[in-house]
């Protein structure tokens, strides 16, 4: 693993007191490879390595750590700092209902995550309304209705095929019927699809959600940066859900998305069942990315 | 890839970054760059344009010489569709059914994803769009039982092709991989040689984890081809080079949209051109 590789880089450093620039540079070449293999975007890696280099060079080598371990500590701490930071809780509105809107690419896990969130809120004793606003994908409405049944919450029923109207009507209905939380499930779409991005803008303008959650697959590669940046610029989101982290994808997309949008990962999808949603732990993610 | 006037350190760095940005991975990028650097040292490449041509050639050579056709000579022939969650398996089956029907084949679908909410309903819609039968059981049924019944029906009704949809599953879940092996065993037992094709459906936005996925599925059930989906988005799908090279798995089709006609034959030349 990375620790082993850095150990061999620093073998010759025995007895020296300070981390010298050339030694750090060589160690960081290994770190760069590890981050790229973990799917962190190459531009984000470049910037990150630059920051770590500044912090590591000239540091006194702590007697409790080997030089390799020390560089890893600087890298790890820097990663945790980048991934964590801001509060990553969901904002519940003081005036219900709280409206949560799920957005993202096709197949990232929006519908399943909507079901998981509904289950969480129900456990806290909240009255939840799931809104199937994907009128495009075959049986998408049926899929969310099934999840609603499994969780034991209501699913909004609408005759309309217009997602903008469905969401607007759902919010009005939720206000009248005193729901605490409304979760809007939207169709997956490409960030370059102008018509569909406009549809999302109209949904957002129509319901003014407290939380827009960008749902991203943990196995996403280098494009994570462009995709997230476009969704944030075109629609604007408040937090990220990183799904399918129960696999062995290193999840470098988490760093890419945070670095380019500044928006925090709020939850992680840890399985297909409706109880498989966990809060985001920056230190666990940092260790996972470093491998 | 913006080409300047000379081949220098920054030019090669730019090239490496373009490759990395396409998800080819550090190993494949270094392989390709080593080839270019050696030829440059031997004075075989004297301009950025020549470097670019050589780069395309190296990538192209990794992809070619693979059988991209489907072997559907048996009656019925069975296509088993597998992959991790959300990659586009069910949608791809809908598109593939349309294409095979266009070739005059009688197609039947098997909804062997008995786990995910509304999975059978989703495949049923694709069956209706094609006007073809879909064999399904209740949610929670045994996928092997669906496969068994579908194959029996396909034989009885003189179908040319049976396409079996399976639940998405992460390759790290050994119990789910065992379930898939069981489905395959049942198909093979009921029809020697089945499944004639096992298509691994891979999302083009996937990064380096794609290799582990392909390798695990291939080791478990033997993959005969890859469908690379969502190439109508911005990802380049560079992950297929390592998969082609080290696992010998050809990309047979690409998915370029959510509609029934959005399936194309894989064209290595076009793919390499679009990558750069
Ligand atoms: N293993 C695992 N699978 C997940 C997770 N989240 C979602 N899935 C699965 O991923 C697949 C896609 O999930 P969906 O909820 O349908 O994704 P979506 O974003 O709504 O898809 P579209 O509406 O088509 O864009 C399904 O098979 C889910 O069961 C997760 O955290 N872990
Ligand atoms: N843009 C685009 N979207 C696609 C393509 N192929 C599939 N999709 C979309 O990706 C999402 C997931 O497709 P599915 O067919 O449900 O994927 P799956 O692999 O069967 O998912 P699970 O059964 O849940 O594992 C849907 O929204 C599809 O419309 C493609 O080539 N391009
Ligand atoms: Mg959905
Ligand atoms: Mg499916």
Short mmCIF file of C-alpha atoms in Angstrom, two decimals, chain B:
data_model
loop_
_atom_site.label_atom_id
_atom_site.label_comp_id
_atom_site.label_asym_id
_atom_site.label_seq_id
_atom_site.Cartn_x
_atom_site.Cartn_y
_atom_site.Cartn_z
CA UNK B 1 -5.34 18.10 -27.24
CA UNK B 2 -3.74 21.40 -28.20
CA UNK B 3 -0.53 20.82 -30.15
CA UNK B 4 2.22 23.36 -30.00
CA UNK B 5 5.35 23.61 -32.16
CA UNK B 6 7.71 21.20 -30.46
CA UNK B 7 7.79 17.99 -28.50
CA UNK B 8 9.08 18.96 -25.08
CA UNK B 9 8.53 18.02 -21.46
CA UNK B 10 5.37 20.13 -21.12
CA UNK B 11 3.95 18.69 -24.36
CA UNK B 12 4.37 15.13 -23.03
CA UNK B 13 2.89 16.20 -19.69
CA UNK B 14 -0.14 17.61 -21.53
CA UNK B 15 -0.51 14.31 -23.40
CA UNK B 16 -0.40 12.32 -20.18
CA UNK B 17 -3.02 14.57 -18.61
CA UNK B 18 -5.32 14.17 -21.63
CA UNK B 19 -5.05 10.40 -21.27
CA UNK B 20 -5.63 10.47 -17.50
CA UNK B 21 -8.62 12.79 -17.99
CA UNK B 22 -10.15 10.12 -20.27
CA UNK B 23 -9.99 7.52 -17.47
CA UNK B 24 -7.35 5.33 -19.18
CA UNK B 25 -5.57 5.07 -15.81
CA UNK B 26 -1.94 5.62 -14.85
CA UNK B 27 -0.75 2.20 -16.05
CA UNK B 28 -2.11 2.50 -19.60
CA UNK B 29 -1.04 6.17 -19.80
CA UNK B 30 2.52 5.26 -18.81
CA UNK B 31 2.56 2.38 -21.32
CA UNK B 32 1.50 4.66 -24.16
CA UNK B 33 3.89 7.46 -23.16
CA UNK B 34 6.83 5.05 -22.93
CA UNK B 35 6.17 3.98 -26.52
CA UNK B 36 6.04 7.61 -27.68
CA UNK B 37 9.18 8.64 -25.74
CA UNK B 38 11.19 5.71 -27.15
CA UNK B 39 10.18 6.46 -30.72
CA UNK B 40 10.96 10.13 -30.16
CA UNK B 41 14.46 9.20 -28.90
CA UNK B 42 14.99 7.06 -32.02
CA UNK B 43 13.95 10.11 -34.10
CA UNK B 44 10.90 8.33 -35.47
CA UNK B 45 8.60 11.14 -34.35
CA UNK B 46 9.59 14.68 -35.23
CA UNK B 47 6.39 16.68 -34.90
CA UNK B 48 3.45 16.89 -32.49
CA UNK B 49 1.17 15.78 -35.35
CA UNK B 50 3.21 12.60 -35.79
CA UNK B 51 3.10 11.98 -32.05
CA UNK B 52 -0.67 12.32 -32.14
CA UNK B 53 -0.95 9.85 -35.02
CA UNK B 54 1.29 7.34 -33.25
CA UNK B 55 -0.74 7.79 -30.05
CA UNK B 56 -3.97 6.99 -31.89
CA UNK B 57 -2.30 3.96 -33.46
CA UNK B 58 -1.11 2.56 -30.13
CA UNK B 59 -4.57 2.96 -28.57
CA UNK B 60 -6.30 1.56 -31.65
CA UNK B 61 -4.08 -1.52 -31.60
CA UNK B 62 -5.10 -2.30 -28.03
CA UNK B 63 -8.75 -2.37 -29.09
CA UNK B 64 -8.76 -4.17 -32.40
CA UNK B 65 -8.58 -7.82 -33.29
CA UNK B 66 -11.51 -8.72 -31.01
CA UNK B 67 -14.68 -10.43 -32.06
CA UNK B 68 -17.45 -7.86 -31.76
CA UNK B 69 -20.24 -9.91 -33.32
CA UNK B 70 -22.78 -11.81 -31.24
CA UNK B 71 -22.70 -15.60 -31.61
CA UNK B 72 -26.38 -16.42 -31.89
CA UNK B 73 -26.41 -19.56 -34.01
CA UNK B 74 -28.17 -21.81 -31.50
CA UNK B 75 -31.98 -21.92 -31.33
CA UNK B 76 -32.72 -20.43 -28.97
CA UNK B 77 -29.57 -18.51 -28.15
CA UNK B 78 -29.37 -17.04 -24.67
CA UNK B 79 -27.86 -13.67 -23.81
CA UNK B 80 -27.19 -13.14 -20.10
CA UNK B 81 -26.87 -9.46 -19.13
CA UNK B 82 -24.88 -8.61 -16.00
CA UNK B 83 -23.17 -5.71 -14.25
CA UNK B 84 -23.09 -3.54 -11.14
CA UNK B 85 -26.03 -1.40 -10.08
CA UNK B 86 -27.48 1.27 -12.33
CA UNK B 87 -25.18 0.81 -15.34
CA UNK B 88 -27.98 0.42 -17.89
CA UNK B 89 -28.60 -3.35 -18.17
CA UNK B 90 -32.40 -3.26 -18.40
CA UNK B 91 -32.38 -0.35 -20.86
CA UNK B 92 -29.70 -2.03 -22.98
CA UNK B 93 -31.84 -5.18 -23.19
CA UNK B 94 -34.74 -3.09 -24.51
CA UNK B 95 -32.45 -1.64 -27.21
CA UNK B 96 -30.85 -5.00 -28.05
CA UNK B 97 -34.27 -6.61 -28.46
CA UNK B 98 -35.22 -3.91 -30.97
CA UNK B 99 -32.03 -4.46 -32.96
CA UNK B 100 -32.34 -8.26 -33.01
CA UNK B 101 -35.98 -8.01 -34.08
CA UNK B 102 -34.85 -5.74 -36.86
CA UNK B 103 -32.65 -8.63 -37.98
CA UNK B 104 -35.71 -10.86 -38.18
CA UNK B 105 -35.17 -12.72 -34.90
CA UNK B 106 -37.97 -13.76 -32.52
CA UNK B 107 -36.96 -12.37 -29.13
CA UNK B 108 -38.15 -13.10 -25.58
CA UNK B 109 -37.09 -11.42 -22.35
CA UNK B 110 -36.63 -12.90 -18.86
CA UNK B 111 -37.07 -10.60 -15.84
CA UNK B 112 -34.61 -12.37 -13.55
CA UNK B 113 -34.09 -9.27 -11.39
CA UNK B 114 -36.48 -10.29 -8.66
CA UNK B 115 -34.93 -8.05 -6.04
CA UNK B 116 -35.14 -4.39 -7.00
CA UNK B 117 -38.39 -2.42 -6.70
CA UNK B 118 -40.35 -2.42 -9.98
CA UNK B 119 -37.54 -4.16 -11.91
CA UNK B 120 -39.91 -6.60 -13.62
CA UNK B 121 -42.33 -3.74 -14.40
CA UNK B 122 -39.50 -1.77 -16.01
CA UNK B 123 -38.48 -4.70 -18.27
CA UNK B 124 -42.15 -5.33 -19.08
CA UNK B 125 -42.42 -1.81 -20.53
CA UNK B 126 -39.43 -2.53 -22.78
CA UNK B 127 -41.09 -5.81 -23.79
CA UNK B 128 -44.27 -3.89 -24.71
CA UNK B 129 -42.30 -1.29 -26.67
CA UNK B 130 -40.90 -4.18 -28.71
CA UNK B 131 -44.12 -6.18 -28.83
CA UNK B 132 -42.36 -9.22 -27.38
CA UNK B 133 -43.12 -11.57 -24.44
CA UNK B 134 -41.54 -11.09 -21.01
CA UNK B 135 -41.35 -13.98 -18.53
CA UNK B 136 -41.52 -12.76 -14.94
CA UNK B 137 -42.31 -13.95 -11.44
CA UNK B 138 -43.33 -12.10 -8.28
CA UNK B 139 -40.83 -9.79 -6.56
CA UNK B 140 -38.68 -11.85 -4.19
CA UNK B 141 -38.88 -14.99 -6.34
CA UNK B 142 -35.76 -17.03 -7.10
CA UNK B 143 -33.94 -15.58 -10.15
CA UNK B 144 -32.93 -19.12 -11.13
CA UNK B 145 -36.59 -20.11 -11.32
CA UNK B 146 -37.33 -17.21 -13.68
CA UNK B 147 -34.39 -18.18 -15.88
CA UNK B 148 -35.56 -21.81 -15.90
CA UNK B 149 -39.16 -20.96 -16.82
CA UNK B 150 -38.11 -18.41 -19.44
CA UNK B 151 -35.78 -20.85 -21.18
CA UNK B 152 -38.48 -23.53 -21.19
CA UNK B 153 -40.93 -21.00 -22.69
CA UNK B 154 -38.37 -19.82 -25.25
CA UNK B 155 -37.81 -23.39 -26.41
CA UNK B 156 -41.53 -24.21 -26.45
CA UNK B 157 -42.43 -21.08 -28.43
CA UNK B 158 -39.60 -21.38 -30.94
CA UNK B 159 -37.79 -18.20 -29.95
CA UNK B 160 -34.50 -17.32 -31.64
CA UNK B 161 -33.09 -15.31 -28.74
CA UNK B 162 -33.78 -15.17 -25.00
CA UNK B 163 -32.29 -12.18 -23.21
CA UNK B 164 -32.00 -12.59 -19.43
CA UNK B 165 -32.00 -9.44 -17.26
CA UNK B 166 -30.32 -9.78 -13.88
CA UNK B 167 -30.23 -7.55 -10.80
CA UNK B 168 -27.38 -5.07 -10.52
CA UNK B 169 -24.83 -6.29 -8.00
CA UNK B 170 -21.50 -5.06 -6.68
CA UNK B 171 -18.74 -7.52 -7.60
CA UNK B 172 -17.55 -7.46 -3.98
CA UNK B 173 -20.68 -9.24 -2.74
CA UNK B 174 -19.74 -12.91 -2.97
CA UNK B 175 -23.25 -14.19 -2.15
CA UNK B 176 -24.67 -12.18 -5.07
CA UNK B 177 -21.92 -13.43 -7.39
CA UNK B 178 -22.81 -16.98 -6.30
CA UNK B 179 -26.44 -16.25 -7.16
CA UNK B 180 -25.35 -15.21 -10.65
CA UNK B 181 -23.29 -18.38 -11.09
CA UNK B 182 -26.36 -20.38 -10.13
CA UNK B 183 -28.49 -18.63 -12.79
CA UNK B 184 -25.83 -19.39 -15.37
CA UNK B 185 -25.62 -23.06 -14.28
CA UNK B 186 -29.38 -23.42 -14.61
CA UNK B 187 -29.31 -21.97 -18.15
CA UNK B 188 -26.42 -24.26 -19.12
CA UNK B 189 -28.14 -27.30 -17.69
CA UNK B 190 -31.38 -26.63 -19.57
CA UNK B 191 -29.61 -25.78 -22.82
CA UNK B 192 -26.03 -26.96 -23.39
CA UNK B 193 -23.91 -24.04 -24.51
CA UNK B 194 -26.17 -21.46 -22.88
CA UNK B 195 -25.68 -18.62 -22.28
CA UNK B 196 -24.09 -18.16 -25.71
CA UNK B 197 -23.32 -14.56 -24.81
CA UNK B 198 -22.70 -13.01 -21.38
CA UNK B 199 -22.69 -9.23 -21.74
CA UNK B 200 -21.11 -7.12 -19.00
CA UNK B 201 -22.75 -3.69 -18.99
CA UNK B 202 -20.38 -0.92 -17.93
CA UNK B 203 -21.18 2.77 -17.32
CA UNK B 204 -18.76 4.99 -19.26
CA UNK B 205 -18.53 7.43 -16.32
CA UNK B 206 -16.89 4.68 -14.21
CA UNK B 207 -13.29 5.21 -13.16
CA UNK B 208 -10.58 2.73 -12.29
CA UNK B 209 -12.95 0.45 -10.35
CA UNK B 210 -14.22 -0.74 -13.75
CA UNK B 211 -11.25 -3.09 -14.07
CA UNK B 212 -11.96 -4.84 -10.76
CA UNK B 213 -15.62 -5.14 -11.76
CA UNK B 214 -14.88 -6.66 -15.16
CA UNK B 215 -12.25 -8.99 -13.76
CA UNK B 216 -14.49 -10.31 -10.97
CA UNK B 217 -17.51 -10.86 -13.22
CA UNK B 218 -15.30 -12.50 -15.84
CA UNK B 219 -13.69 -14.83 -13.30
CA UNK B 220 -17.08 -15.75 -11.86
CA UNK B 221 -19.15 -16.42 -14.97
CA UNK B 222 -17.06 -15.76 -18.06
CA UNK B 223 -17.93 -12.55 -19.90
CA UNK B 224 -18.06 -12.66 -23.72
CA UNK B 225 -18.48 -8.97 -24.38
CA UNK B 226 -18.95 -5.51 -22.93
CA UNK B 227 -21.62 -2.91 -23.51
CA UNK B 228 -20.29 0.56 -22.68
CA UNK B 229 -23.27 2.78 -21.81
CA UNK B 230 -23.95 6.49 -21.39
CA UNK B 231 -21.33 7.51 -23.96
CA UNK B 232 -23.73 10.28 -25.00
CA UNK B 233 -22.51 12.01 -21.84
CA UNK B 234 -19.11 13.64 -21.40
CA UNK B 235 -16.97 10.67 -20.23
CA UNK B 236 -14.52 9.15 -22.68
CA UNK B 237 -14.64 5.56 -21.38
CA UNK B 238 -10.85 5.14 -21.31
CA UNK B 239 -11.28 2.28 -18.83
CA UNK B 240 -11.87 -0.13 -21.72
CA UNK B 241 -8.19 -0.14 -22.77
CA UNK B 242 -6.97 -1.92 -19.65
CA UNK B 243 -9.99 -4.26 -19.74
CA UNK B 244 -9.35 -5.10 -23.41
CA UNK B 245 -5.62 -5.55 -22.95
CA UNK B 246 -5.45 -7.51 -19.72
CA UNK B 247 -8.74 -9.42 -19.74
CA UNK B 248 -9.16 -9.83 -23.49
CA UNK B 249 -12.76 -8.65 -23.31
CA UNK B 250 -14.09 -6.86 -26.41
CA UNK B 251 -16.54 -3.98 -26.34
CA UNK B 252 -19.39 -5.12 -28.59
CA UNK B 253 -21.87 -2.23 -28.28
CA UNK B 254 -22.10 1.29 -26.94
CA UNK B 255 -25.14 2.96 -25.40
CA UNK B 256 -25.66 6.52 -26.63
CA UNK B 257 -28.96 7.50 -25.07
CA UNK B 258 -32.13 6.39 -23.31
CA UNK B 259 -34.19 5.61 -26.42
CA UNK B 260 -34.86 2.22 -27.98
CA UNK B 261 -32.60 2.92 -30.98
CA UNK B 262 -29.68 4.31 -28.96
CA UNK B 263 -27.42 1.27 -29.31
CA UNK B 264 -24.49 1.28 -31.74
CA UNK B 265 -21.85 -1.25 -32.78
CA UNK B 266 -18.52 -0.49 -31.16
CA UNK B 267 -16.21 1.22 -33.64
CA UNK B 268 -12.62 1.28 -32.28
CA UNK B 269 -11.44 3.92 -34.75
CA UNK B 270 -14.29 6.31 -33.92
CA UNK B 271 -13.78 5.62 -30.21
CA UNK B 272 -10.07 6.53 -30.29
CA UNK B 273 -10.76 9.67 -32.34
CA UNK B 274 -13.36 10.85 -29.82
CA UNK B 275 -11.02 10.10 -26.91
CA UNK B 276 -8.45 12.66 -28.06
#
